[in-house]
């Protein structure tokens, strides 16, 4: 009998399939992976420590730059946490505006992910199509906030910019036409033979494991756990009618299915929000310095994120803590890798939708 | 730039960036901005690349990776620092783990500021880098180097 | 409307029992983090119950305390615990994947730790 040979292959930090640097040591037995050990820290900036040098109002602009994909949500999470310390309620219109921008972030992030996924399994035309659609969302962001990536539209106590009725209506029209085009992409992602062969049975994470490893977001919902932080009713999500999208298949295909359907769900939420948005103020003034602590949970495109703020009565905060979704999904990743083949590693990493710069802060 | 003599291949590495400039670099490659019309191709192999795009500042851990990638690239090579963090550290300059811009580690030829750098300015930076590449190539030829 | 959450003060010696209990009930570990105080740290262990309720256990430790790791109960605690150890100098024992203060590979030792007050 020939003994199979064990070898360790370093994967990353610079790798064609990885848009961001992360490093995995893969222990292989022939082509099969036995163990995966991650090492992180290539993007580590430690911006949580910058609170010593920036006061709590300036810090908002730092925390927005935690990650370029969910920059709006990071800024908003921080603002919500500080508002909670102040015990201030923001005006209803600001809540709706934040919600619309949140859902737009989700659509652009999921389209981005779909594109990268298509790139990872070698379907370049699909990658280009997804990113072409994404540009339309970015155009809407630019029209409403002035930025494509970093928006700086949040402020403690509300938002800094309002959207006119015509603009909102225009957005809805744009999304209506986008929806048709995304339906066509959906056909390819969910029903194309070659895509299905790559994704079905890839990286199975059972329901029990998802709970044990603390998976969040689409990762968890693809393993048939129906939890969505939006259902806790922050912002104005309680006024909106939407269902949690889940799948029982627990594999890469299920994660793709959940994310694609979340795009349509987000479009639907935006439509409802535009109908219901009340008139009024968009921000309230904040006086004094924060004193006390508060947690805030929100649903980012990649899953649940936690923001923690502790103030001490001065303008410098004591501690800011962000727990981003990829930080906890990494544990699931290193547990779904064993048993798969080396050639599938890139795709496996992508199915968790990693955001490394969030993770390492 | 009237015409380009060569199709430059670019490689992209994410230093300690926030991801914002990275996705803008990728957006340059996709249909709306499409740098491929200049003959630019994105490659993942440093040995194939002529232009290195680096986003984000340099921290203690990625320093060696950046140096290694730079040393693996064949001469002539051009480095483009994309985004204000890559230029001088930007908003993260005061973080204890950030050494500063890319030029603290490797020589930089083109600086593209912005937070995040817009695709238009990234394309502009790449086009400038192509000129510098040509120049370096000519210099190499004059010196009777190994350039063909 | 804002989400309500509970913060429960506990003693650090109970942490393993409480986490074990949470795991038996099918709660998931949401996050862990530390806040530095002079010569010690306050630790937060947050779980989410089956109905997605957010519960946080808060405990205070001083520098000389050695905490048991909960990574055998919740595997995703490894990154949180390594982070606490490396950045805050909390002593945590028997983490199932211990990076030995090399998780982020920084040059500064325990940067988040607050120096002990004078006279202590």
PDB file of C-alpha atoms in Angstrom, chain A residues 54, chain B residues 57 84-94 98 100-101:
ATOM      1  CA  UNK A  54      -9.885  61.624  17.557  1.00  0.00           C
TER       2      UNK A  54
ATOM      3  CA  UNK B  57      -0.788  52.051   3.799  1.00  0.00           C
ATOM      4  CA  UNK B  84      -4.422  58.713  -0.005  1.00  0.00           C
ATOM      5  CA  UNK B  85      -3.514  55.902   2.410  1.00  0.00           C
ATOM      6  CA  UNK B  86      -1.029  54.530  -0.101  1.00  0.00           C
ATOM      7  CA  UNK B  87       0.357  58.028  -0.635  1.00  0.00           C
ATOM      8  CA  UNK B  88       1.045  58.919   2.986  1.00  0.00           C
ATOM      9  CA  UNK B  89      -1.032  56.835   5.381  1.00  0.00           C
ATOM     10  CA  UNK B  90      -4.152  58.984   5.139  1.00  0.00           C
ATOM     11  CA  UNK B  91      -6.729  58.664   7.861  1.00  0.00           C
ATOM     12  CA  UNK B  92      -4.844  55.758   9.432  1.00  0.00           C
ATOM     13  CA  UNK B  93      -1.565  57.635   9.686  1.00  0.00           C
ATOM     14  CA  UNK B  94      -1.830  57.852  13.465  1.00  0.00           C
ATOM     15  CA  UNK B  98       0.784  51.827  10.147  1.00  0.00           C
ATOM     16  CA  UNK B 100       2.964  55.270   6.402  1.00  0.00           C
ATOM     17  CA  UNK B 101       2.588  55.306   2.650  1.00  0.00           C
TER      18      UNK B 101
END
